[in-house]
PDB file of N, CA, C and O in Angstrom:
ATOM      1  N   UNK A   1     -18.028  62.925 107.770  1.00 83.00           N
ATOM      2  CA  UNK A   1     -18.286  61.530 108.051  1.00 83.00           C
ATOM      3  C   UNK A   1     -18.003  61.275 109.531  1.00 83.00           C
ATOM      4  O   UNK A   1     -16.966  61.685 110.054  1.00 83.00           O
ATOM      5  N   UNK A   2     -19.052  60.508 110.282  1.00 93.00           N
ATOM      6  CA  UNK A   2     -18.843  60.087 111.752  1.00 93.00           C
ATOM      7  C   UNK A   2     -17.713  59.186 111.853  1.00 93.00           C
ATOM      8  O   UNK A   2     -17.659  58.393 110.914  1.00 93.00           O
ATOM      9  N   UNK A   3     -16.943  59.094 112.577  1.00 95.00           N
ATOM     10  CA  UNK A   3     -16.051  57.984 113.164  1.00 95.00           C
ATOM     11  C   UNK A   3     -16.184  57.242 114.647  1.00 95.00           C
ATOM     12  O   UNK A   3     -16.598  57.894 115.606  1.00 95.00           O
ATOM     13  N   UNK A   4     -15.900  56.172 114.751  1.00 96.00           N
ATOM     14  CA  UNK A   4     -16.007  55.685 116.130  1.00 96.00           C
ATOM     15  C   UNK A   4     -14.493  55.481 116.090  1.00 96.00           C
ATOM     16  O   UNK A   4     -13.609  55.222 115.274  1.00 96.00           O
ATOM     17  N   UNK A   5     -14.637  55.711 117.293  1.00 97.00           N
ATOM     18  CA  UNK A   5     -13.295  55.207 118.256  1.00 97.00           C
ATOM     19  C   UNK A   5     -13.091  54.026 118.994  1.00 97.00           C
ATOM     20  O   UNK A   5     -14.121  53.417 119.286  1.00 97.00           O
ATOM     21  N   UNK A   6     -11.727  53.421 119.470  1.00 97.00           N
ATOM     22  CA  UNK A   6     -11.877  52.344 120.099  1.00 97.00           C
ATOM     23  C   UNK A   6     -10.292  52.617 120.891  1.00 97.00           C
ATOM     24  O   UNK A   6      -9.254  52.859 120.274  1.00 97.00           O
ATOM     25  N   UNK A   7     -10.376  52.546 121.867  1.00 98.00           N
ATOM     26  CA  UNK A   7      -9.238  52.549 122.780  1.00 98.00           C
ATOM     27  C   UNK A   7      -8.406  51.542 123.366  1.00 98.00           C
ATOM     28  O   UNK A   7      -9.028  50.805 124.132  1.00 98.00           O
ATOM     29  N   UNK A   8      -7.097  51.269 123.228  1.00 97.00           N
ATOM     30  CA  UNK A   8      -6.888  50.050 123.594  1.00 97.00           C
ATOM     31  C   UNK A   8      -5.896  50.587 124.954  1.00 97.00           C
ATOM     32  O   UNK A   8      -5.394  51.702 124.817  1.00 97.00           O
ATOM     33  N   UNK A   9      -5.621  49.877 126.173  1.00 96.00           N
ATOM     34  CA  UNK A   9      -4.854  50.566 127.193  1.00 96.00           C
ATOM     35  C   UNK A   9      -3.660  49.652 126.970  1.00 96.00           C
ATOM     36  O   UNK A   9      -3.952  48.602 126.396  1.00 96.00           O
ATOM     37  N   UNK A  10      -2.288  49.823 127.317  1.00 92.00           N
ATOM     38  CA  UNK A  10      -1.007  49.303 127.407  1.00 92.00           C
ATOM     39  C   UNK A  10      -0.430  49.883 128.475  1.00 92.00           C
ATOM     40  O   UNK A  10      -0.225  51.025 128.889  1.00 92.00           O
ATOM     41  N   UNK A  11      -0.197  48.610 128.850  1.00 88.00           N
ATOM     42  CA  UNK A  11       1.111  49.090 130.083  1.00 88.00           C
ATOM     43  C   UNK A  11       2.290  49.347 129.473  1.00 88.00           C
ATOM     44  O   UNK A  11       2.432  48.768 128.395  1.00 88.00           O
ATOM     45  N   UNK A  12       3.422  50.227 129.930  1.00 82.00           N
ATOM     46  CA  UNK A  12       4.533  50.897 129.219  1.00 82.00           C
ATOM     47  C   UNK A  12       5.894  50.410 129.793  1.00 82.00           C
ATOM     48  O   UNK A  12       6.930  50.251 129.149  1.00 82.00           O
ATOM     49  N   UNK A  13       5.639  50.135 131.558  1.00 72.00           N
ATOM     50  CA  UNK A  13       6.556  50.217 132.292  1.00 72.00           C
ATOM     51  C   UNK A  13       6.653  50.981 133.252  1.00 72.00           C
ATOM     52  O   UNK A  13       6.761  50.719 134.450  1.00 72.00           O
ATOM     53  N   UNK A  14       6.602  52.186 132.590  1.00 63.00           N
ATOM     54  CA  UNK A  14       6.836  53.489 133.680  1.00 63.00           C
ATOM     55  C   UNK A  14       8.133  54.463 134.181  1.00 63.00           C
ATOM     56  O   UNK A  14       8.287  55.350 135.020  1.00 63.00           O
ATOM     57  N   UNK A  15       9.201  53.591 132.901  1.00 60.00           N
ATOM     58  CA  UNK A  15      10.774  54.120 133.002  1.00 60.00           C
ATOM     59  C   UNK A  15      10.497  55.369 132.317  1.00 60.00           C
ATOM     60  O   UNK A  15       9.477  55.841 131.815  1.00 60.00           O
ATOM     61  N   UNK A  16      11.779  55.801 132.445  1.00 56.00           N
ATOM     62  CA  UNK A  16      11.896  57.384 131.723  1.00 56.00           C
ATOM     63  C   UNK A  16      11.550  57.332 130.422  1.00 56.00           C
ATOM     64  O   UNK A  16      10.959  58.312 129.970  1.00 56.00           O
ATOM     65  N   UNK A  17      11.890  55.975 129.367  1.00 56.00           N
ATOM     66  CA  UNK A  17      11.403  55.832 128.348  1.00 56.00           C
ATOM     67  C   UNK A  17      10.704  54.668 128.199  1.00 56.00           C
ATOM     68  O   UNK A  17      10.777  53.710 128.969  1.00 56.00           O
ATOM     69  N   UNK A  18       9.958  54.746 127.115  1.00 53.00           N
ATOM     70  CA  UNK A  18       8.813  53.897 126.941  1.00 53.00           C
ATOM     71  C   UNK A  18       9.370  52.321 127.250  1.00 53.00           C
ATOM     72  O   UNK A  18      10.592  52.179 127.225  1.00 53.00           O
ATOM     73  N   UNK A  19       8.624  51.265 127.508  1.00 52.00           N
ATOM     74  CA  UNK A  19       9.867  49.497 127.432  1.00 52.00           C
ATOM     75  C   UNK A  19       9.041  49.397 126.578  1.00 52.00           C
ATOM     76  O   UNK A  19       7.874  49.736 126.775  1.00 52.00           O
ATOM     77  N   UNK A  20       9.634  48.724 125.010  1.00 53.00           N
ATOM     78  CA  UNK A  20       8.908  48.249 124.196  1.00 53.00           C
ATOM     79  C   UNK A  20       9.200  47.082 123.879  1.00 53.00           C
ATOM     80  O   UNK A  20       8.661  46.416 122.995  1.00 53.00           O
ATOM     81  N   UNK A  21      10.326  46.672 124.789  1.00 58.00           N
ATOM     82  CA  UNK A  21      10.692  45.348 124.594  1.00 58.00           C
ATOM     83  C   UNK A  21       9.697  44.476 123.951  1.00 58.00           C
ATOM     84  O   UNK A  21       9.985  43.792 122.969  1.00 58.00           O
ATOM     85  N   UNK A  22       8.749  44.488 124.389  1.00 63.00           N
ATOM     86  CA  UNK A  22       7.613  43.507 124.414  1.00 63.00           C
ATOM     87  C   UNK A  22       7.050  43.470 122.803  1.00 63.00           C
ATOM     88  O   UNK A  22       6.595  42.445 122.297  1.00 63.00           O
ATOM     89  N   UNK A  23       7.135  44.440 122.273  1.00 76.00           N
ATOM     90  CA  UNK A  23       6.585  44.932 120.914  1.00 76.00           C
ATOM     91  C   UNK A  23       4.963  44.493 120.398  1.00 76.00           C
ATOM     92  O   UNK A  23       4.517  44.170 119.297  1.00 76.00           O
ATOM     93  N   UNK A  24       4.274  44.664 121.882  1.00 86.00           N
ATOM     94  CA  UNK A  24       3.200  44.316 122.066  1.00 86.00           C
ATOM     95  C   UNK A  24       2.147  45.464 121.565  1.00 86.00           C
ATOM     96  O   UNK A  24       1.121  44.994 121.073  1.00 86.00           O
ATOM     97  N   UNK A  25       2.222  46.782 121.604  1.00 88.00           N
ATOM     98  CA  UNK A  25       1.865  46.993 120.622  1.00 88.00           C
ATOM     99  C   UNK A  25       1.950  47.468 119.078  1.00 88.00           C
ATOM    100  O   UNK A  25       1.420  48.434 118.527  1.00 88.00           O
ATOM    101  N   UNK A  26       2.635  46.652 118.667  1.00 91.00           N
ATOM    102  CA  UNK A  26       2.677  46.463 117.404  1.00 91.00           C
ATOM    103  C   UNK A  26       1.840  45.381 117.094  1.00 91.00           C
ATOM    104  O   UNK A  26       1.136  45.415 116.085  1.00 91.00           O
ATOM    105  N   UNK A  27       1.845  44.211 118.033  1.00 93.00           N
ATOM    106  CA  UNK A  27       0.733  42.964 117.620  1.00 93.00           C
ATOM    107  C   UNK A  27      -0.730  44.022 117.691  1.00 93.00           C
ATOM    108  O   UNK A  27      -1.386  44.015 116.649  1.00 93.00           O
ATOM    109  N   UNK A  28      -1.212  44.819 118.717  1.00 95.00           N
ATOM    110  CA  UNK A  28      -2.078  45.247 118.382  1.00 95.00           C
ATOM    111  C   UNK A  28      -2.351  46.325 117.416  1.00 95.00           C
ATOM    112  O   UNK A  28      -3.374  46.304 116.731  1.00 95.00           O
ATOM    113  N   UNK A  29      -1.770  46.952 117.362  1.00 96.00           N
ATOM    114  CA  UNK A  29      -2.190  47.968 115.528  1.00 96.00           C
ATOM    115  C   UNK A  29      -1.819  46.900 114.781  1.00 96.00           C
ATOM    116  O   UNK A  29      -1.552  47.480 113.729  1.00 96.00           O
ATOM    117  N   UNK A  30      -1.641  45.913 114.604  1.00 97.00           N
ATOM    118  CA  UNK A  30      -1.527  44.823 113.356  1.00 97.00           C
ATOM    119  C   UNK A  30      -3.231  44.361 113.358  1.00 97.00           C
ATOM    120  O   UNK A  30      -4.046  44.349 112.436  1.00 97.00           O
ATOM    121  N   UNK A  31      -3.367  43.989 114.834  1.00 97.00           N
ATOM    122  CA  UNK A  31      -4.628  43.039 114.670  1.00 97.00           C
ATOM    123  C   UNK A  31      -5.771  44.114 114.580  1.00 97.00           C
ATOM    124  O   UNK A  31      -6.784  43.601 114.105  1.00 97.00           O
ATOM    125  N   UNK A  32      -5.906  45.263 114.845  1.00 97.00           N
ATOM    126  CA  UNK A  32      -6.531  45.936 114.684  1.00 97.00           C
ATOM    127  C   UNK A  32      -7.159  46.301 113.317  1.00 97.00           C
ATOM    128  O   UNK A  32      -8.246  46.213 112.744  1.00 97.00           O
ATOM    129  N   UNK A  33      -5.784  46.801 113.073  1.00 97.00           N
ATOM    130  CA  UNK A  33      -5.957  47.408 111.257  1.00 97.00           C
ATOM    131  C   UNK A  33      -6.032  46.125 110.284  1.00 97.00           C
ATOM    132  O   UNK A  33      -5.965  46.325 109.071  1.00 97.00           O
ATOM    133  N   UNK A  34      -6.135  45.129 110.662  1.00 97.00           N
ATOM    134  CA  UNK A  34      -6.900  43.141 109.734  1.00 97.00           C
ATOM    135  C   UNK A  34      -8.187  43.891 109.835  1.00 97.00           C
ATOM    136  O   UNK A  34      -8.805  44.145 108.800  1.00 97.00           O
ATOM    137  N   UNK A  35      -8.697  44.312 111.149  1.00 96.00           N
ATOM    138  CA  UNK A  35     -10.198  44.476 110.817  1.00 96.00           C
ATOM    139  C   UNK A  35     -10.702  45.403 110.861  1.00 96.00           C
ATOM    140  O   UNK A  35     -11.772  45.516 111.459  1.00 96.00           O
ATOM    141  N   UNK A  36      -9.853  46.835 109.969  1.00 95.00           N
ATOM    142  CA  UNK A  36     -10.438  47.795 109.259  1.00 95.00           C
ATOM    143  C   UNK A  36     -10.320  48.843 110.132  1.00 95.00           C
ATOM    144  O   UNK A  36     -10.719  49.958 109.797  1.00 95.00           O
ATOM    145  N   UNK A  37      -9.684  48.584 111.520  1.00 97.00           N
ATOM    146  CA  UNK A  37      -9.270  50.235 112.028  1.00 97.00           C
ATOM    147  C   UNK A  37      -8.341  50.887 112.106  1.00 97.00           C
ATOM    148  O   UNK A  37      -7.327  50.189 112.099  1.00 97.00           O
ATOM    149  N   UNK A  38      -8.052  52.424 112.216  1.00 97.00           N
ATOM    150  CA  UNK A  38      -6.554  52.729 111.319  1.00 97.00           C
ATOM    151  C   UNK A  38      -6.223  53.611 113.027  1.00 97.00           C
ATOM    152  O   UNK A  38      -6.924  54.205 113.847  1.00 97.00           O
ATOM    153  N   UNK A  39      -4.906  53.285 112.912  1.00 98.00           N
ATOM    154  CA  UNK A  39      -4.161  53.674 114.153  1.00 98.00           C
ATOM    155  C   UNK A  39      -4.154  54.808 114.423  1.00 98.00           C
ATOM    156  O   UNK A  39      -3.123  55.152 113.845  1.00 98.00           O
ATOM    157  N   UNK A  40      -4.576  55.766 114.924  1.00 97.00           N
ATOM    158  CA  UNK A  40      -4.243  57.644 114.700  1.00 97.00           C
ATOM    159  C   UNK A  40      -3.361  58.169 116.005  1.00 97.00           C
ATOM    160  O   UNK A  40      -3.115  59.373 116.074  1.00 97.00           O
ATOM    161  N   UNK A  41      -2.806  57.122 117.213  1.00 97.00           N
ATOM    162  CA  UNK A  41      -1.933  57.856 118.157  1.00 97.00           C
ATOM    163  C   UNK A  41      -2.117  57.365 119.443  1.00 97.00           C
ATOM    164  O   UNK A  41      -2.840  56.371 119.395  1.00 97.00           O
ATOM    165  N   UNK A  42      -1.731  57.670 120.694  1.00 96.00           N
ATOM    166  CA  UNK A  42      -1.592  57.622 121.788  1.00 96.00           C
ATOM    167  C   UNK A  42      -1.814  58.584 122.936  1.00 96.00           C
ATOM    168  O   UNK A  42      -1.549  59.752 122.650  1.00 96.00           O
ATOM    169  N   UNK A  43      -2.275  58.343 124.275  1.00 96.00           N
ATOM    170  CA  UNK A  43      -2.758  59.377 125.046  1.00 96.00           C
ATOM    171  C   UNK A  43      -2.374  58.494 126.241  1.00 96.00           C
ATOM    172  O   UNK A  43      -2.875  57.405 126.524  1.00 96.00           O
ATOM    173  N   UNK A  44      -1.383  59.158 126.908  1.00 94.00           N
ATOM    174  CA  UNK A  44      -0.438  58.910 128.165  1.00 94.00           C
ATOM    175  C   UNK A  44      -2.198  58.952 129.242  1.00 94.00           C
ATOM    176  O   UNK A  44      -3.141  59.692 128.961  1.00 94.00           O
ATOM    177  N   UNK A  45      -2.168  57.912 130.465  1.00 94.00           N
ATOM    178  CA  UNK A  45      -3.050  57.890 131.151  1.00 94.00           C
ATOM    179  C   UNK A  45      -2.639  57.747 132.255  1.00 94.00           C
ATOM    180  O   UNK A  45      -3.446  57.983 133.154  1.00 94.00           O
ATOM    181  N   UNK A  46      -1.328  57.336 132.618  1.00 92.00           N
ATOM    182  CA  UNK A  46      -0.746  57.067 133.675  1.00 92.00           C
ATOM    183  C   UNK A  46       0.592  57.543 134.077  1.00 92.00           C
ATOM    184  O   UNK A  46       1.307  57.580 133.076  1.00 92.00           O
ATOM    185  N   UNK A  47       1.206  57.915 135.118  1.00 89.00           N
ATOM    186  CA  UNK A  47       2.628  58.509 134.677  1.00 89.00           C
ATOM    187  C   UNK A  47       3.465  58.322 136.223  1.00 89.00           C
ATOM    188  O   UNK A  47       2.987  58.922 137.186  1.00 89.00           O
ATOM    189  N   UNK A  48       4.564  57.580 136.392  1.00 84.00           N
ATOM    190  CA  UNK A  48       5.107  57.268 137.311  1.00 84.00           C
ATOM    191  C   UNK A  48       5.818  58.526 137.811  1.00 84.00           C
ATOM    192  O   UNK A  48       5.900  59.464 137.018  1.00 84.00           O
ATOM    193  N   UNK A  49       6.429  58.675 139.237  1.00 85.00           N
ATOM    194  CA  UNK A  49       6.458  60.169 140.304  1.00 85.00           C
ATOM    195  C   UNK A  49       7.702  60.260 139.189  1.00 85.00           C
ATOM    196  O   UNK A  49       8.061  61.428 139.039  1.00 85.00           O
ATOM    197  N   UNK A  50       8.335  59.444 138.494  1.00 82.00           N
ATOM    198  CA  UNK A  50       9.734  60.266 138.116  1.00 82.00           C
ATOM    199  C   UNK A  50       8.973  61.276 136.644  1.00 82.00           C
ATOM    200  O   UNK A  50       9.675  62.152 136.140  1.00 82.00           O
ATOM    201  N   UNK A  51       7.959  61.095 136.254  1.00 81.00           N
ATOM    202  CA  UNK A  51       7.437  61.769 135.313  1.00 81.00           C
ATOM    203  C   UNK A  51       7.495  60.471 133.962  1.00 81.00           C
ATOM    204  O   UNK A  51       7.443  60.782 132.772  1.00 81.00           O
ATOM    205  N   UNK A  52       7.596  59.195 134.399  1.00 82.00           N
ATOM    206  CA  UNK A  52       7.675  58.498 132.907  1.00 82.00           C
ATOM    207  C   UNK A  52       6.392  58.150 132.891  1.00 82.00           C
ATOM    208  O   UNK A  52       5.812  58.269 133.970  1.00 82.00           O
ATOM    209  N   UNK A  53       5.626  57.659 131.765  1.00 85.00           N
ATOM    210  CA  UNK A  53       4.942  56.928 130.966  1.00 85.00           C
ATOM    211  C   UNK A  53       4.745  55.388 131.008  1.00 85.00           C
ATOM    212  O   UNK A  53       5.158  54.508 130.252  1.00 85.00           O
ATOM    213  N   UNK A  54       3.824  55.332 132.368  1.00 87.00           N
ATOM    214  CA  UNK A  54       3.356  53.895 132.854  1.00 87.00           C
ATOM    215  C   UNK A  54       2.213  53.389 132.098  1.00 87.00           C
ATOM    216  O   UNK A  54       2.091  52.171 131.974  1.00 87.00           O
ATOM    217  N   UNK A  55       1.166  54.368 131.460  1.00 91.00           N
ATOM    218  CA  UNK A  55       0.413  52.963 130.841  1.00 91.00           C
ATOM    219  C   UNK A  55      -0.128  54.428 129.516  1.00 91.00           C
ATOM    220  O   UNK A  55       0.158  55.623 129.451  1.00 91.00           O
ATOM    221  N   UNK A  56      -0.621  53.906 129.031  1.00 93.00           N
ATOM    222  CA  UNK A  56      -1.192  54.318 127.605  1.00 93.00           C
ATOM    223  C   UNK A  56      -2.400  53.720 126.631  1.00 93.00           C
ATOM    224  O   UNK A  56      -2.533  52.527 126.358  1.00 93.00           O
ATOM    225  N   UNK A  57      -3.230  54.773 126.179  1.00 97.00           N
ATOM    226  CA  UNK A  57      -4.135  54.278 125.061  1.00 97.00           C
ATOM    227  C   UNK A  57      -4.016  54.431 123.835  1.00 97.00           C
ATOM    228  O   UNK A  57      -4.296  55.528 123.352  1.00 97.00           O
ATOM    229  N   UNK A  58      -3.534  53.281 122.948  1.00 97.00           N
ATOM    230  CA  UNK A  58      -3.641  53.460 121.792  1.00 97.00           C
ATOM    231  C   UNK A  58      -4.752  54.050 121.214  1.00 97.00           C
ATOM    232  O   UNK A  58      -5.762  53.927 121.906  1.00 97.00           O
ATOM    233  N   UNK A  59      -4.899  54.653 120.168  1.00 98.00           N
ATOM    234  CA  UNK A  59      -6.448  55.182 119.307  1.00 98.00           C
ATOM    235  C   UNK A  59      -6.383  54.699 118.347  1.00 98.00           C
ATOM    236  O   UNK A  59      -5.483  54.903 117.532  1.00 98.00           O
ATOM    237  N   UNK A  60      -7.539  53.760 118.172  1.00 98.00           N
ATOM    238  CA  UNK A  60      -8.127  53.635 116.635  1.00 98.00           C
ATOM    239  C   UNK A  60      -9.286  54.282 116.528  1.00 98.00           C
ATOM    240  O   UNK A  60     -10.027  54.727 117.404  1.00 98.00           O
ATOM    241  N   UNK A  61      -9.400  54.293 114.962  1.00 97.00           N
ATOM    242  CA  UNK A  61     -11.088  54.765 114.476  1.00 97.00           C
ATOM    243  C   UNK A  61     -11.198  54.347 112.964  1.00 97.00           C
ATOM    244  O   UNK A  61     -10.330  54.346 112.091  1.00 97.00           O
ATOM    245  N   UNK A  62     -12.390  54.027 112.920  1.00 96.00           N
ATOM    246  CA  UNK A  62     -13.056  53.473 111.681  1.00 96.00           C
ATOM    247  C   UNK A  62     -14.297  54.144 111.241  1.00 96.00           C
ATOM    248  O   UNK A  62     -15.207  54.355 112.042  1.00 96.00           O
ATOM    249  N   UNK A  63     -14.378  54.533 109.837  1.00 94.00           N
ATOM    250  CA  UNK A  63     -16.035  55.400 110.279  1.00 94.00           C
ATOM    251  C   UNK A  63     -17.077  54.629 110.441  1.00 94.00           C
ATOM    252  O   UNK A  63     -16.905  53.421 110.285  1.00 94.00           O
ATOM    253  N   UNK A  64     -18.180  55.044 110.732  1.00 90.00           N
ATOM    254  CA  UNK A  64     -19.492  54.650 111.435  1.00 90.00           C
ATOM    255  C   UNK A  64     -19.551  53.712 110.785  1.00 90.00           C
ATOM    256  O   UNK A  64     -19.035  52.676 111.206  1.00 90.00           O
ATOM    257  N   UNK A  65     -20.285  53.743 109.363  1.00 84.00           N
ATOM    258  CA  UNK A  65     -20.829  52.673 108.962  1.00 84.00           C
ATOM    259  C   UNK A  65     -20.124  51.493 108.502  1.00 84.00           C
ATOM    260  O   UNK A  65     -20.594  50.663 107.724  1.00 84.00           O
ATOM    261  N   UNK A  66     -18.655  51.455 109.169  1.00 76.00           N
ATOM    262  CA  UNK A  66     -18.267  50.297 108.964  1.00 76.00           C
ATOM    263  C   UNK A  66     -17.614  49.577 110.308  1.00 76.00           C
ATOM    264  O   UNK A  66     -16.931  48.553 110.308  1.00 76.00           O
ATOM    265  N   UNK A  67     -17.973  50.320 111.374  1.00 59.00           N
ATOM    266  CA  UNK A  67     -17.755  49.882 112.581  1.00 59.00           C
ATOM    267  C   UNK A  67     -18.407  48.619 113.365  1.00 59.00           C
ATOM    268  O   UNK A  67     -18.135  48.093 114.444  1.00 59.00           O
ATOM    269  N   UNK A  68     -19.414  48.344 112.339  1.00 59.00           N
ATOM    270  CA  UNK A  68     -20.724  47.239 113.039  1.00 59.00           C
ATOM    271  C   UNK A  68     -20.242  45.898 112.723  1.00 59.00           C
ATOM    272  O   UNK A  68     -20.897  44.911 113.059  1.00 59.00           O
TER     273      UNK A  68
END
């Protein structure tokens, strides 16, 4: 079965560990998965000189024929 993808970007901070203070994304895999896409992970895109984790893409995917 095909799947589409949908990427969402988050800023992190950029400290040694993630700031989730914000618990911002959690509002988004909430609002996401209301309309049928399921969370499968994260992919670091950005990374501050100390080596932390400044911004990030969440991954969703839903299969094809229910992506429309």
């Amino acid at each position: 079965m095909p799947y589409r993808y949908e990427y969402v970007s988050l800023h992190t901070g950029g400290g040694f560990w993630f700031d989730n203070a914000s618990c911002e994304h959690r509002e988004i895999i909430a609002r996401y998965a209301a309309n049928g896409w399921r969370y499968i992970g994260f992919v670091p895109t950005q990374f501050s000189g100390e080596g932390g984790i400044k911004e990030i893409d969440l991954v969703f995917e839903k299969p094809e024929e229910q992506a429309e």
